[in-house]
XYZ file of C-alpha atoms in Angstrom:
780
model
C 19.977 -48.987 -49.989
C 22.651 -46.704 -49.479
C 20.351 -44.051 -49.666
C 17.885 -45.185 -46.515
C 21.392 -45.879 -44.834
C 22.258 -42.558 -45.101
C 21.121 -41.072 -41.874
C 22.305 -37.350 -40.722
C 24.108 -36.911 -37.534
C 23.897 -34.966 -35.200
C 25.308 -33.218 -35.846
C 24.814 -32.702 -38.841
C 21.037 -32.122 -37.576
C 22.275 -29.126 -35.933
C 24.756 -27.884 -38.478
C 20.948 -27.409 -40.391
C 19.377 -25.539 -37.392
C 22.353 -22.985 -36.838
C 22.112 -22.777 -41.063
C 17.861 -20.951 -40.946
C 17.697 -17.475 -41.505
C 17.590 -15.419 -38.426
C 14.192 -14.879 -36.937
C 12.897 -11.194 -37.953
C 14.156 -9.308 -34.592
C 10.845 -7.095 -32.645
C 13.620 -3.861 -31.454
C 10.877 -1.364 -29.428
C 11.946 -1.511 -26.182
C 8.723 0.334 -25.473
C 6.994 -2.337 -26.260
C 9.664 -5.057 -24.934
C 9.301 -2.572 -21.546
C 5.103 -2.459 -21.858
C 4.206 -6.165 -23.264
C 6.267 -7.149 -19.221
C 4.525 -4.309 -17.711
C 1.654 -6.427 -18.925
C 2.065 -9.672 -17.857
C 3.268 -8.381 -14.121
C 0.307 -6.179 -13.857
C -1.840 -9.549 -14.050
C 1.428 -11.662 -12.305
C 0.477 -8.809 -8.665
C -3.330 -9.108 -10.459
C -3.578 -12.710 -9.081
C -1.959 -12.454 -6.079
C -4.192 -10.252 -4.761
C -7.103 -12.363 -6.032
C -5.918 -14.789 -4.484
C -6.314 -12.997 -0.539
C -2.881 -14.429 -0.114
C -2.979 -17.728 -1.131
C -0.346 -17.885 -3.873
C 2.468 -15.384 -3.301
C 3.516 -15.820 -7.542
C 4.700 -12.127 -7.426
C 8.030 -12.497 -4.974
C 9.429 -14.914 -7.015
C 7.537 -14.818 -11.546
C 8.308 -10.480 -11.501
C 12.192 -10.827 -10.400
C 12.735 -13.837 -13.133
C 10.561 -12.836 -15.505
C 12.185 -9.117 -15.443
C 15.593 -10.576 -15.264
C 14.494 -13.505 -18.319
C 13.285 -9.806 -21.136
C 16.555 -8.502 -20.130
C 18.423 -12.104 -21.198
C 16.351 -11.757 -24.209
C 17.401 -8.305 -25.743
C 20.588 -8.978 -25.259
C 20.198 -12.370 -26.792
C 17.641 -11.372 -29.204
C 19.419 -12.011 -32.327
C 21.491 -14.768 -31.705
C 20.826 -18.935 -32.598
C 20.258 -19.596 -28.591
C 20.165 -24.047 -29.161
C 21.478 -24.434 -25.555
C 18.445 -22.419 -24.084
C 16.050 -23.541 -26.433
C 16.960 -26.755 -25.216
C 17.056 -25.627 -21.667
C 13.813 -23.990 -21.854
C 12.612 -26.924 -23.215
C 13.494 -29.553 -20.032
C 12.302 -26.769 -18.200
C 8.113 -26.189 -18.876
C 8.337 -30.197 -19.187
C 9.246 -30.154 -15.592
C 6.898 -27.207 -15.181
C 4.366 -30.320 -16.551
C 5.117 -32.733 -13.991
C 4.308 -30.347 -11.240
C 1.624 -28.816 -12.917
C -0.333 -32.442 -12.992
C 0.909 -32.871 -9.274
C -0.906 -30.056 -8.153
C -3.494 -30.149 -10.257
C -4.338 -33.489 -8.451
C -4.670 -32.697 -4.829
C -6.391 -29.251 -6.079
C -9.026 -31.394 -8.290
C -12.351 -29.068 -7.486
C -10.701 -25.506 -6.995
C -8.055 -25.663 -9.516
C -8.073 -21.722 -11.777
C -5.218 -20.863 -9.230
C -3.030 -23.735 -10.372
C -3.914 -23.051 -13.994
C -2.655 -19.063 -12.692
C 0.671 -20.913 -11.363
C 1.494 -22.768 -14.464
C 0.751 -20.301 -16.898
C 2.743 -18.082 -14.815
C 5.157 -20.187 -14.940
C 6.000 -20.454 -18.454
C 5.623 -17.428 -18.767
C 8.616 -17.239 -16.490
C 10.329 -19.954 -18.799
C 8.619 -17.879 -21.901
C 10.436 -14.524 -20.699
C 14.587 -15.352 -21.096
C 13.524 -16.542 -24.978
C 11.173 -13.253 -26.413
C 13.509 -12.305 -30.150
C 10.347 -11.230 -32.049
C 7.349 -9.609 -32.531
C 4.776 -12.758 -31.748
C 7.227 -13.949 -28.825
C 5.742 -10.057 -27.589
C 3.090 -11.505 -28.642
C 1.861 -14.921 -26.561
C 3.596 -12.700 -23.933
C 0.593 -10.271 -24.100
C -2.118 -12.815 -23.936
C -0.318 -15.019 -21.431
C -1.059 -10.995 -18.587
C -4.487 -10.800 -20.490
C -5.374 -14.190 -19.382
C -3.757 -14.130 -15.800
C -6.318 -10.344 -15.037
C -9.438 -12.609 -16.367
C -7.914 -15.561 -13.724
C -8.093 -12.772 -10.971
C -11.309 -11.568 -11.757
C -12.678 -15.213 -11.594
C -11.304 -15.691 -8.165
C -12.116 -12.167 -6.732
C -14.073 -11.914 -4.149
C -13.633 -8.365 -4.013
C -13.172 -4.958 -5.460
C -9.780 -5.189 -4.669
C -7.816 -6.181 -8.363
C -10.016 -3.252 -9.406
C -7.494 -0.526 -9.045
C -4.778 -4.031 -11.413
C -7.293 -3.502 -13.920
C -7.802 -0.382 -14.404
C -3.816 -0.220 -14.636
C -3.846 -2.651 -16.715
C -6.286 -1.458 -19.040
C -3.275 1.710 -19.443
C -0.924 0.206 -20.109
C -2.139 -1.876 -22.450
C -4.060 0.268 -25.141
C -0.353 1.818 -25.539
C 0.504 -1.919 -26.006
C -1.754 -2.588 -28.813
C -1.354 0.804 -30.655
C 2.369 -0.437 -30.341
C 1.976 -3.644 -31.485
C -0.404 -2.278 -34.781
C 2.769 -0.057 -35.795
C 5.204 -3.378 -35.515
C 3.084 -5.721 -38.069
C 2.099 -2.107 -40.424
C 6.030 -2.378 -40.810
C 5.919 1.129 -39.507
C 9.248 3.397 -37.244
C 9.710 2.454 -34.539
C 8.319 5.456 -31.950
C 10.630 5.870 -30.224
C 13.163 6.392 -32.551
C 11.678 8.170 -34.254
C 11.280 10.329 -31.258
C 15.197 10.622 -30.419
C 15.346 11.891 -34.072
C 13.282 14.383 -33.610
C 15.068 15.468 -29.579
C 18.568 15.236 -31.705
C 17.310 18.289 -33.828
C 16.723 20.297 -31.338
C 13.564 21.379 -33.902
C 11.168 22.235 -30.761
C 8.308 23.118 -32.922
C 8.837 19.316 -34.691
C 8.489 17.611 -31.227
C 5.143 19.049 -29.463
C 3.505 18.173 -33.302
C 4.600 14.480 -32.563
C 3.794 14.726 -28.753
C 0.903 16.504 -30.140
C -1.049 14.440 -32.986
C 0.952 10.758 -31.708
C -1.126 8.318 -31.121
C 0.472 7.497 -27.406
C -0.015 10.829 -26.452
C -1.845 10.961 -22.588
C -4.590 13.054 -23.425
C -5.058 10.789 -26.193
C -4.299 8.382 -23.581
C -6.226 9.360 -21.609
C -9.184 10.393 -24.148
C -9.484 6.015 -25.090
C -9.534 5.063 -21.404
C -12.195 7.819 -20.709
C -14.463 6.259 -23.340
C -14.125 2.395 -23.006
C -14.541 2.362 -19.371
C -18.216 4.933 -19.829
C -18.968 2.043 -22.804
C -18.112 -1.159 -19.933
C -19.398 0.600 -17.351
C -22.099 0.960 -19.470
C -22.608 -2.440 -20.866
C -22.484 -3.981 -16.981
C -24.904 -2.461 -16.033
C -27.251 -2.742 -18.270
C -26.753 -6.125 -19.925
C -29.283 -8.948 -18.753
C -28.234 -11.070 -15.434
C -29.533 -14.514 -16.356
C -28.829 -17.515 -13.133
C -26.489 -19.550 -14.631
C -23.019 -21.795 -14.279
C -21.242 -23.695 -16.256
C -18.621 -24.967 -13.890
C -18.976 -28.623 -13.769
C -15.817 -29.639 -10.924
C -17.167 -26.689 -8.410
C -15.167 -24.421 -6.055
C -13.329 -26.230 -3.170
C -10.590 -25.709 -0.432
C -9.729 -26.448 2.742
C -7.870 -24.317 5.016
C -4.657 -25.788 7.929
C -6.007 -27.701 10.397
C -9.844 -28.256 9.326
C -10.940 -31.564 11.256
C -12.024 -33.804 8.690
C -14.202 -36.769 11.040
C -16.245 -36.119 13.795
C -15.078 -37.416 16.726
C -16.763 -40.436 19.213
C -18.224 -38.009 21.602
C -20.433 -37.429 21.386
C -19.823 -33.445 21.454
C -18.312 -34.107 18.173
C -21.838 -33.982 16.335
C -22.779 -30.817 18.700
C -22.681 -27.478 18.021
C -19.488 -25.338 19.306
C -20.828 -21.309 19.505
C -18.359 -18.725 20.002
C -19.323 -17.006 23.643
C -22.820 -18.921 24.096
C -23.200 -22.513 26.380
C -24.357 -25.376 24.891
C -27.353 -24.567 27.143
C -28.048 -21.400 25.166
C -26.533 -19.268 27.775
C -23.752 -17.402 27.646
C -20.324 -17.752 28.806
C -18.597 -16.518 31.894
C -14.995 -16.703 33.451
C -15.814 -19.663 34.575
C -17.008 -21.762 31.666
C -14.898 -23.952 31.154
C -17.051 -25.022 27.604
C -16.754 -22.916 24.981
C -14.142 -19.870 23.978
C -14.440 -18.516 28.294
C -17.109 -15.204 27.619
C -14.170 -13.339 25.191
C -16.121 -10.804 25.097
C -15.063 -10.366 21.113
C -17.108 -13.835 21.077
C -19.969 -12.840 22.802
C -20.063 -8.837 20.160
C -20.057 -10.281 16.974
C -21.495 -14.361 17.806
C -25.545 -14.244 16.875
C -27.206 -16.417 20.023
C -28.876 -18.413 17.569
C -27.012 -20.891 16.126
C -26.366 -23.437 19.249
C -28.460 -26.420 20.018
C -30.497 -24.123 23.170
C -31.514 -21.539 22.557
C -32.970 -19.042 24.855
C -34.400 -15.884 23.504
C -34.317 -14.381 27.010
C -30.935 -12.716 25.743
C -30.949 -9.676 23.905
C -28.874 -11.573 22.115
C -27.150 -7.995 20.150
C -24.609 -7.969 17.183
C -22.135 -4.436 18.184
C -19.172 -5.693 16.584
C -20.222 -5.317 12.666
C -18.202 -8.331 10.610
C -18.120 -10.353 6.897
C -18.965 -13.439 6.920
C -19.688 -14.973 4.230
C -18.959 -14.116 0.417
C -21.600 -16.592 -2.271
C -21.790 -17.081 -5.397
C -25.355 -18.262 -5.665
C -27.289 -18.281 -9.092
C -30.733 -16.258 -7.116
C -30.369 -14.906 -3.620
C -32.349 -17.044 -0.752
C -32.382 -17.149 3.076
C -29.084 -19.129 4.226
C -30.482 -21.530 5.939
C -28.626 -22.650 9.251
C -30.229 -24.348 12.026
C -33.986 -25.163 12.900
C -35.320 -26.169 16.457
C -39.060 -27.819 17.120
C -39.675 -27.587 20.714
C -40.675 -25.022 22.214
C -39.482 -24.745 26.238
C -41.457 -20.700 27.234
C -38.420 -18.737 26.195
C -36.228 -20.469 23.440
C -36.329 -23.540 21.622
C -34.408 -26.442 21.320
C -33.925 -29.772 18.600
C -35.712 -32.588 21.238
C -34.233 -35.152 18.601
C -30.589 -34.138 18.962
C -29.981 -38.150 19.673
C -30.719 -38.720 16.248
C -28.351 -37.083 13.827
C -26.529 -38.990 11.845
C -23.193 -39.382 10.488
C -23.093 -38.829 6.632
C -19.803 -39.998 5.058
C -18.591 -39.198 1.260
C -17.420 -40.688 -1.853
C -13.868 -42.406 -1.925
C -13.301 -40.722 -4.981
C -14.689 -37.106 -4.976
C -15.705 -34.553 -2.223
C -19.136 -35.056 -3.675
C -22.376 -35.765 -0.762
C -25.074 -36.556 -1.244
C -28.088 -36.336 0.823
C -32.141 -37.011 0.638
C -34.519 -34.935 -1.166
C -38.296 -34.987 0.451
C -40.868 -35.070 -2.046
C -42.369 -32.459 -2.909
C -45.510 -32.396 -5.754
C -44.705 -29.278 -6.820
C -41.647 -28.181 -9.632
C -38.432 -27.361 -8.202
C -35.546 -25.188 -9.514
C -31.886 -26.281 -9.810
C -29.740 -23.671 -7.759
C -25.921 -23.896 -7.027
C -23.650 -21.853 -4.869
C -20.784 -21.338 -3.522
C -19.377 -20.075 -0.499
C -16.367 -18.846 0.932
C -16.106 -17.554 5.161
C -14.948 -15.144 5.527
C -14.980 -15.353 9.812
C -14.954 -17.852 11.658
C -18.261 -19.744 12.294
C -20.476 -22.130 13.973
C -20.105 -26.108 12.614
C -23.552 -25.278 11.288
C -22.594 -25.043 7.347
C -25.746 -22.417 5.592
C -27.383 -24.049 3.194
C -30.362 -22.821 0.509
C -32.346 -25.173 1.881
C -33.268 -28.756 -0.233
C -29.575 -29.397 -0.561
C -28.479 -32.856 -2.895
C -25.281 -32.618 -3.210
C -21.728 -30.573 -1.052
C -19.311 -30.156 -1.734
C -16.806 -30.126 1.449
C -13.909 -30.904 1.941
C -13.420 -33.607 5.235
C -14.604 -37.222 5.122
C -17.959 -36.599 7.036
C -20.439 -34.147 8.083
C -24.112 -34.292 10.573
C -27.577 -34.457 9.529
C -29.852 -33.400 11.936
C -33.734 -34.120 12.720
C -34.658 -30.341 11.667
C -31.884 -31.520 7.904
C -29.678 -28.825 9.400
C -25.925 -29.713 8.184
C -23.077 -29.524 10.706
C -19.423 -30.067 10.274
C -16.732 -32.159 12.106
C -15.496 -28.524 13.597
C -16.084 -25.023 13.248
C -16.053 -23.179 10.249
C -13.078 -20.988 10.270
C -11.499 -18.534 8.123
C -10.756 -19.405 4.057
C -12.574 -22.551 3.879
C -14.765 -22.746 0.429
C -17.857 -25.441 -0.351
C -20.405 -25.725 -2.916
C -24.215 -26.811 -2.526
C -26.702 -27.563 -5.398
C -29.286 -27.401 -3.670
C -33.336 -28.378 -4.971
C -35.294 -25.376 -4.629
C -39.108 -26.009 -4.583
C -41.385 -23.656 -6.426
C -43.954 -20.917 -4.337
C -47.558 -21.432 -6.102
C -49.925 -19.709 -3.950
C -52.145 -21.965 -6.073
C -50.521 -25.180 -5.266
C -49.928 -23.836 -2.171
C -53.971 -22.760 -1.407
C -55.088 -26.652 -2.509
C -52.629 -28.332 -0.050
C -55.269 -29.162 2.180
C -54.157 -30.460 6.176
C -52.901 -34.304 4.848
C -50.006 -33.767 7.261
C -47.174 -36.847 8.421
C -47.352 -39.153 11.208
C -43.831 -36.951 12.354
C -45.081 -33.872 11.428
C -47.852 -33.816 13.942
C -45.891 -34.910 16.600
C -43.310 -33.111 16.516
C -44.655 -29.134 14.540
C -47.377 -28.629 16.017
C -46.426 -28.571 19.922
C -47.455 -25.456 22.042
C -47.589 -25.334 25.644
C -50.893 -26.727 26.540
C -51.085 -23.347 29.557
C -51.401 -20.945 26.820
C -52.032 -23.127 23.555
C -55.625 -21.010 24.084
C -54.614 -17.964 25.361
C -52.689 -16.959 22.044
C -55.297 -19.088 19.809
C -58.103 -16.886 22.154
C -55.607 -13.486 19.458
C -54.246 -15.503 16.416
C -58.179 -15.936 15.450
C -58.542 -12.029 16.812
C -55.847 -10.809 13.964
C -57.516 -13.150 11.609
C -61.057 -11.924 12.185
C -60.155 -8.023 11.000
C -59.364 -10.225 7.514
C -61.812 -8.416 5.100
C -61.843 -11.519 2.426
C -62.709 -15.123 3.946
C -59.292 -16.939 5.033
C -60.103 -21.063 3.492
C -56.712 -22.435 3.991
C -53.857 -22.335 5.546
C -51.761 -20.517 3.454
C -53.965 -17.629 3.310
C -54.332 -16.926 6.908
C -50.504 -17.831 7.264
C -49.309 -15.322 5.005
C -52.501 -12.624 6.913
C -51.178 -13.762 9.929
C -47.733 -12.569 9.332
C -48.404 -10.023 7.453
C -51.485 -8.881 11.427
C -48.079 -9.079 13.838
C -45.742 -6.743 11.546
C -48.371 -4.127 11.515
C -49.857 -4.382 15.041
C -46.318 -4.939 17.212
C -43.924 -2.967 17.429
C -40.075 -4.246 17.641
C -39.014 -2.699 21.798
C -34.900 -3.341 21.657
C -34.834 -2.691 25.639
C -38.076 -4.105 27.431
C -36.694 -5.847 30.760
C -36.269 -10.254 30.783
C -38.197 -11.898 31.547
C -38.690 -13.376 34.853
C -38.690 -17.111 35.780
C -41.603 -19.339 34.689
C -42.847 -16.372 32.583
C -43.223 -17.559 28.843
C -42.026 -15.269 25.608
C -45.144 -15.605 23.776
C -47.575 -14.423 26.166
C -44.593 -10.833 27.987
C -44.804 -10.311 24.191
C -48.635 -10.102 23.625
C -49.386 -8.280 26.663
C -45.985 -5.810 26.050
C -47.353 -5.242 22.270
C -44.419 -6.638 21.241
C -40.388 -7.307 21.766
C -36.369 -8.195 20.424
C -36.262 -9.009 17.017
C -36.270 -13.408 16.319
C -39.378 -12.521 19.649
C -41.313 -12.117 16.619
C -40.358 -15.356 14.556
C -41.579 -17.212 18.077
C -44.875 -15.852 18.711
C -45.957 -16.014 14.332
C -44.696 -20.053 14.997
C -47.185 -20.959 17.851
C -49.474 -18.161 16.635
C -49.505 -20.751 13.896
C -48.985 -24.412 15.850
C -52.579 -22.417 17.889
C -54.347 -23.407 15.178
C -52.962 -26.672 14.689
C -51.129 -25.155 11.159
C -47.499 -27.143 11.652
C -44.656 -24.621 11.756
C -41.136 -23.586 12.777
C -38.772 -21.936 14.000
C -35.129 -21.627 11.386
C -32.036 -19.311 12.036
C -30.145 -18.190 8.936
C -28.318 -15.369 7.200
C -30.300 -12.775 5.012
C -29.752 -13.185 1.391
C -27.106 -9.698 2.682
C -25.673 -7.323 -0.269
C -25.030 -7.937 -3.642
C -22.369 -6.738 -5.214
C -22.908 -6.529 -8.651
C -18.896 -5.780 -9.873
C -17.738 -9.490 -8.119
C -21.136 -11.125 -8.963
C -20.903 -12.117 -5.292
C -23.259 -11.422 -1.672
C -21.740 -9.888 0.827
C -22.997 -11.431 4.079
C -22.217 -9.913 7.960
C -22.385 -11.122 10.933
C -25.941 -9.160 10.857
C -27.683 -10.124 8.467
C -28.557 -12.983 10.935
C -31.732 -13.628 11.903
C -34.790 -15.783 12.942
C -37.868 -16.022 10.672
C -41.158 -18.512 10.599
C -41.542 -22.482 8.173
C -44.821 -23.692 7.802
C -45.498 -27.402 6.384
C -47.797 -27.629 3.889
C -48.392 -31.631 2.124
C -46.632 -32.916 -0.601
C -45.009 -29.111 -1.034
C -42.203 -29.154 1.645
C -41.650 -26.101 3.577
C -42.270 -23.181 2.980
C -40.730 -19.440 4.934
C -42.772 -16.782 5.946
C -40.903 -13.863 8.005
C -43.538 -11.483 10.676
C -40.754 -9.002 11.243
C -41.719 -5.504 10.825
C -39.398 -4.147 7.922
C -38.831 -7.338 5.943
C -40.813 -9.018 2.737
C -42.715 -11.001 4.340
C -41.944 -13.894 2.158
C -38.058 -13.478 1.770
C -36.023 -13.176 -2.121
C -35.092 -16.341 -3.721
C -34.943 -17.130 -7.765
C -39.005 -16.879 -8.462
C -37.732 -12.601 -8.641
C -36.593 -10.998 -11.348
C -32.954 -9.798 -11.862
C -32.117 -10.094 -15.350
C -31.115 -6.480 -14.880
C -30.065 -7.045 -11.503
C -26.924 -4.679 -12.724
C -29.159 -1.788 -13.240
C -31.076 -2.291 -10.465
C -28.238 -1.738 -7.552
C -27.440 0.893 -9.384
C -30.603 2.739 -8.989
C -30.843 1.540 -5.596
C -27.752 3.074 -4.725
C -28.391 6.609 -7.057
C -32.133 6.662 -5.203
C -30.820 6.622 -2.156
C -28.563 10.009 -1.957
C -31.610 11.562 -3.689
C -34.782 13.358 -1.772
C -37.622 10.755 -1.366
C -39.871 13.324 -3.714
C -37.937 13.168 -6.334
C -37.246 9.174 -5.786
C -41.097 8.448 -6.395
C -41.383 10.781 -9.265
C -38.333 8.924 -11.208
C -39.667 6.061 -9.603
C -43.187 6.352 -11.079
C -42.050 7.397 -14.558
C -39.661 4.861 -15.631
C -41.973 2.056 -14.156
C -43.915 3.472 -16.752
C -41.735 3.718 -18.754
C -40.842 -0.441 -18.628
C -43.944 -1.267 -18.501
C -45.291 0.686 -21.532
C -41.996 -0.910 -23.201
C -42.698 -4.770 -22.148
C -46.551 -4.463 -23.611
C -45.370 -3.965 -27.027
C -43.083 -6.325 -27.052
C -45.433 -8.185 -25.777
C -48.286 -7.791 -27.921
C -49.646 -10.141 -30.212
C -48.722 -8.698 -33.419
C -44.908 -9.058 -32.090
C -44.992 -12.673 -31.628
C -45.982 -13.351 -34.600
C -43.640 -10.969 -36.312
C -40.946 -12.137 -34.920
C -42.077 -15.561 -35.217
C -42.744 -15.179 -39.046
C -39.173 -14.022 -38.592
C -36.817 -16.964 -37.268
C -39.039 -19.602 -38.136
C -38.137 -20.036 -42.163
C -34.902 -19.570 -44.503
C -38.038 -16.430 -46.855
C -38.712 -14.923 -42.548
C -34.654 -14.522 -42.607
C -33.702 -13.182 -45.350
C -36.963 -10.820 -44.920
C -35.583 -9.961 -41.888
C -31.600 -8.918 -43.366
C -32.888 -7.633 -45.580
C -35.359 -5.431 -43.518
C -32.724 -5.009 -41.286
C -30.299 -3.232 -44.330
C -32.988 -0.474 -45.377
C -33.309 0.452 -41.894
C -29.917 0.889 -41.343
C -29.548 2.854 -44.454
C -32.690 5.010 -43.217
C -30.951 5.246 -39.932
C -27.255 6.567 -41.935
C -29.309 8.087 -43.992
C -31.615 10.442 -41.439
C -28.266 11.061 -38.998
C -26.725 12.435 -42.300
C -29.247 14.296 -42.729
C -29.170 14.708 -38.562
C -24.924 16.474 -39.022
C -26.161 18.623 -42.443
C -28.590 20.337 -40.412
C -26.948 20.851 -37.123
C -23.521 22.577 -38.854
C -25.803 24.823 -40.374
C -27.620 25.803 -37.428
C -23.820 25.788 -36.067
C -22.887 28.434 -39.037
C -25.612 31.116 -38.391
C -24.026 31.748 -34.906
C -21.347 32.546 -36.184
C -20.429 36.394 -37.172
C -20.196 35.898 -40.904
C -16.609 36.307 -40.805
C -15.902 33.086 -39.134
C -19.044 31.960 -40.701
C -17.279 31.854 -43.994
C -13.595 31.300 -42.491
C -15.058 28.110 -41.281
C -16.586 27.706 -44.664
C -13.737 27.361 -45.701
C -11.792 25.478 -43.478
C -15.055 22.816 -44.604
C -13.793 22.844 -48.123
C -10.252 22.550 -48.489
C -10.697 19.291 -45.925
C -13.454 17.718 -48.113
C -10.075 18.399 -50.356
C -7.972 16.783 -48.760
C -5.930 19.704 -47.032
C -6.879 18.991 -43.507
C -5.911 22.207 -40.932
C -3.417 21.031 -38.448
C -5.550 22.419 -34.488
C -1.749 23.553 -33.763
C -1.316 25.941 -36.627
C -2.024 29.580 -36.467
C -4.683 30.725 -39.774
C -1.429 31.637 -41.635
C 0.416 29.024 -40.782
C -2.287 27.004 -42.951
C -2.432 29.928 -45.522
C 1.461 29.207 -46.412
C 1.518 25.209 -45.838
C -1.230 25.293 -48.959
C 0.707 27.184 -51.701
C 2.474 24.452 -53.354
C -0.603 22.628 -53.787
C -2.851 24.725 -54.988
C -3.202 27.331 -58.349
C -1.525 30.941 -57.745
C -5.957 32.096 -58.107
C -7.166 30.214 -55.335
C -3.596 30.223 -52.957
C -5.228 34.728 -53.676
C -8.706 34.240 -53.038
C -8.024 31.711 -49.082
C -5.177 34.484 -48.812
C -8.599 37.164 -48.298
C -10.075 35.140 -46.655
C -7.900 34.727 -44.240
C -6.460 37.986 -43.700
C -9.984 39.296 -43.400
C -10.789 36.501 -40.598
C -7.582 37.700 -38.850
C -7.977 41.878 -39.183
C -11.677 40.601 -38.215
C -10.659 38.753 -34.780
C -7.465 40.704 -33.307
C -7.862 44.149 -35.125
C -11.552 45.152 -34.911
C -11.253 46.446 -38.061
C -14.812 46.367 -40.757
C -14.825 44.088 -43.684
C -16.797 43.657 -47.338
C -18.572 40.806 -46.522
C -20.477 40.490 -50.017
C -17.231 40.656 -51.679
C -15.515 37.902 -49.329
C -18.764 35.850 -49.854
C -18.059 35.963 -53.769
C -14.812 34.782 -53.313
C -15.255 31.900 -51.389
C -18.414 30.827 -53.844
C -15.379 31.366 -56.424
C -13.159 29.157 -54.599
C -15.392 26.451 -54.008
C -16.660 26.937 -58.263
C -12.781 26.629 -58.559
C -12.544 23.040 -57.177
C -15.903 22.210 -58.913
C -13.971 23.867 -62.418
C -10.968 22.313 -61.811
C -12.336 18.665 -61.741
C -14.564 19.342 -64.683
C -12.014 19.871 -66.360
C -9.468 17.178 -65.534
C -11.973 14.509 -66.943
C -13.213 15.682 -69.701
C -9.369 15.528 -70.009
């Protein structure tokens, strides 16, 4: 009872803590500075990648430096009060973090980074040991990783390179500390105080921290890293299950009660498709910037009697997607002779999101064939109309508003324009494009498709049908299915009509399709209109759709960079049970836009090749393309051979196969090592044959002594090296070494004749002396 009642007091606990031995402190100031610099670079890189959403550098860097100074000055003290204060501050930081996490539940990368920086600032006040510095190094590495995931441009690349430059010497000093080696700066300071220039130069040259070696390390790491990055296969995958989403300040959350709130507001254009003028009350009032940089097709009605040229090219979207595609914006069903309209605009409906998250669930039309789940994350770089670009057939949309709208043609609308900084994610169920299935789709169209997607003015139908049939008649093989007709007709339009950017505007009442056929071409978007009309004249349901092409893929960031000039129109064709599929009749474009079915496993390597090929003359590019194509096909055929497949199944199908596989790898590794050594020896002998006989003997002597453990320093002269060997070799050996060395110096600098035979015999004697010495040692 007495023993159990003896509970230690608080004073006793504190006294016991104070009696603990002091931890071994890290005394390398250079290591501490480099670790602190790593963390600072990580903080700045995170701010740069966040594109102004965070400003941690302004408070975190000064506080972190101040904490590092305090930690250095108090490294040998207990710091009990400081530790308690830091523990309380960390609990407060945790509470703040949890609050921020609830506000940014769908994209918490930056919130986690801020929490990590807060912990690092507090941690910097108590860094007595090398282990504590190791934690800071890991934090710096994590911050660089976070900045890589946040970055959508190459703006963070210089900071990554700077981090690499700092990380290599930091890890070297950390390794020296782990091994208990002498502190590098103390060693350097001692040599500096001795004023021995040779020792100082020797230390700088031989040290792993010499600038020359550090630059070599960095170059090797960069070359290996970029090479692996280029050849690394890219498999489509989205590991995040909480998808990125962000709402800038000022984003409208709901539609207004007025009808216009569900309509489309396109900067620079009126609701009827005409350009805005200074006297218009709708929109931005004819802003020149809007007209020069806005696409006319993002509107409820589009007037294709306007050139609609985009004069100011700018980035509008950055998209991270599992696959490329046509970023669909809007579709039209009614042709009015000089443009397109959405005939059922009054049937646009509101969709409310789940109360507990930002997920909108959308109905996906039934598709008989297989579909592919594609996740895309969009970041708006420049303001856009209130229409939401997505890959077709979106199933879920993570959007930071309380409502969105869905029109009759399957396009999505936001309560307000898509403003700069907006981020949203969508999951689409994109159907596979099986030519066999589409050819067999038949003509059993739903009533709604027949009613709205076959409309064509009666006064032009026969003329357009006659022209379409004339183009189809040129086919060398019979076109039995609607798919074959649609495919061939798109190719025929590409080949028989030209883009004419300077044709005069249509007169009032003049039909765009007939004018295009008579003049042999028109504006770019006219091709999709004429193609759609031709299909409808053949009773093939089709509609005009506008959106963005895939854009330029940046292999270093993983984003598709989409410009306003990527906006264009193409045609959607309907096939019973298989849904809508794209066809692009524009010259210079692929008939079938890029999709997930394109093989992009080695896409980065392809991007690099395209960049190199753009600088080469066409004959060289064609030759290399054919050459590498044949090599790739040969490799593909080899690994696709039946015996390779059977062998792989045997090696991976049982324990015996696995053991045999490991044995085979060991044998292959041994043969490779043996081949490498033999090759190195042959190359060495080949190099010796090219040397002067005196230089050859001297080189062989240096290699012999190196193998015995007496390596020559590059900074030593031949005679200096010979004198250093006097304390290690016998008198007879030293005499031979001095003879060969003096002969080499006399030949190289004095051009004196040398008795080669005698010199060779002496070298052979030196070689045998080491062997005899070893034999005598073994016998004794």
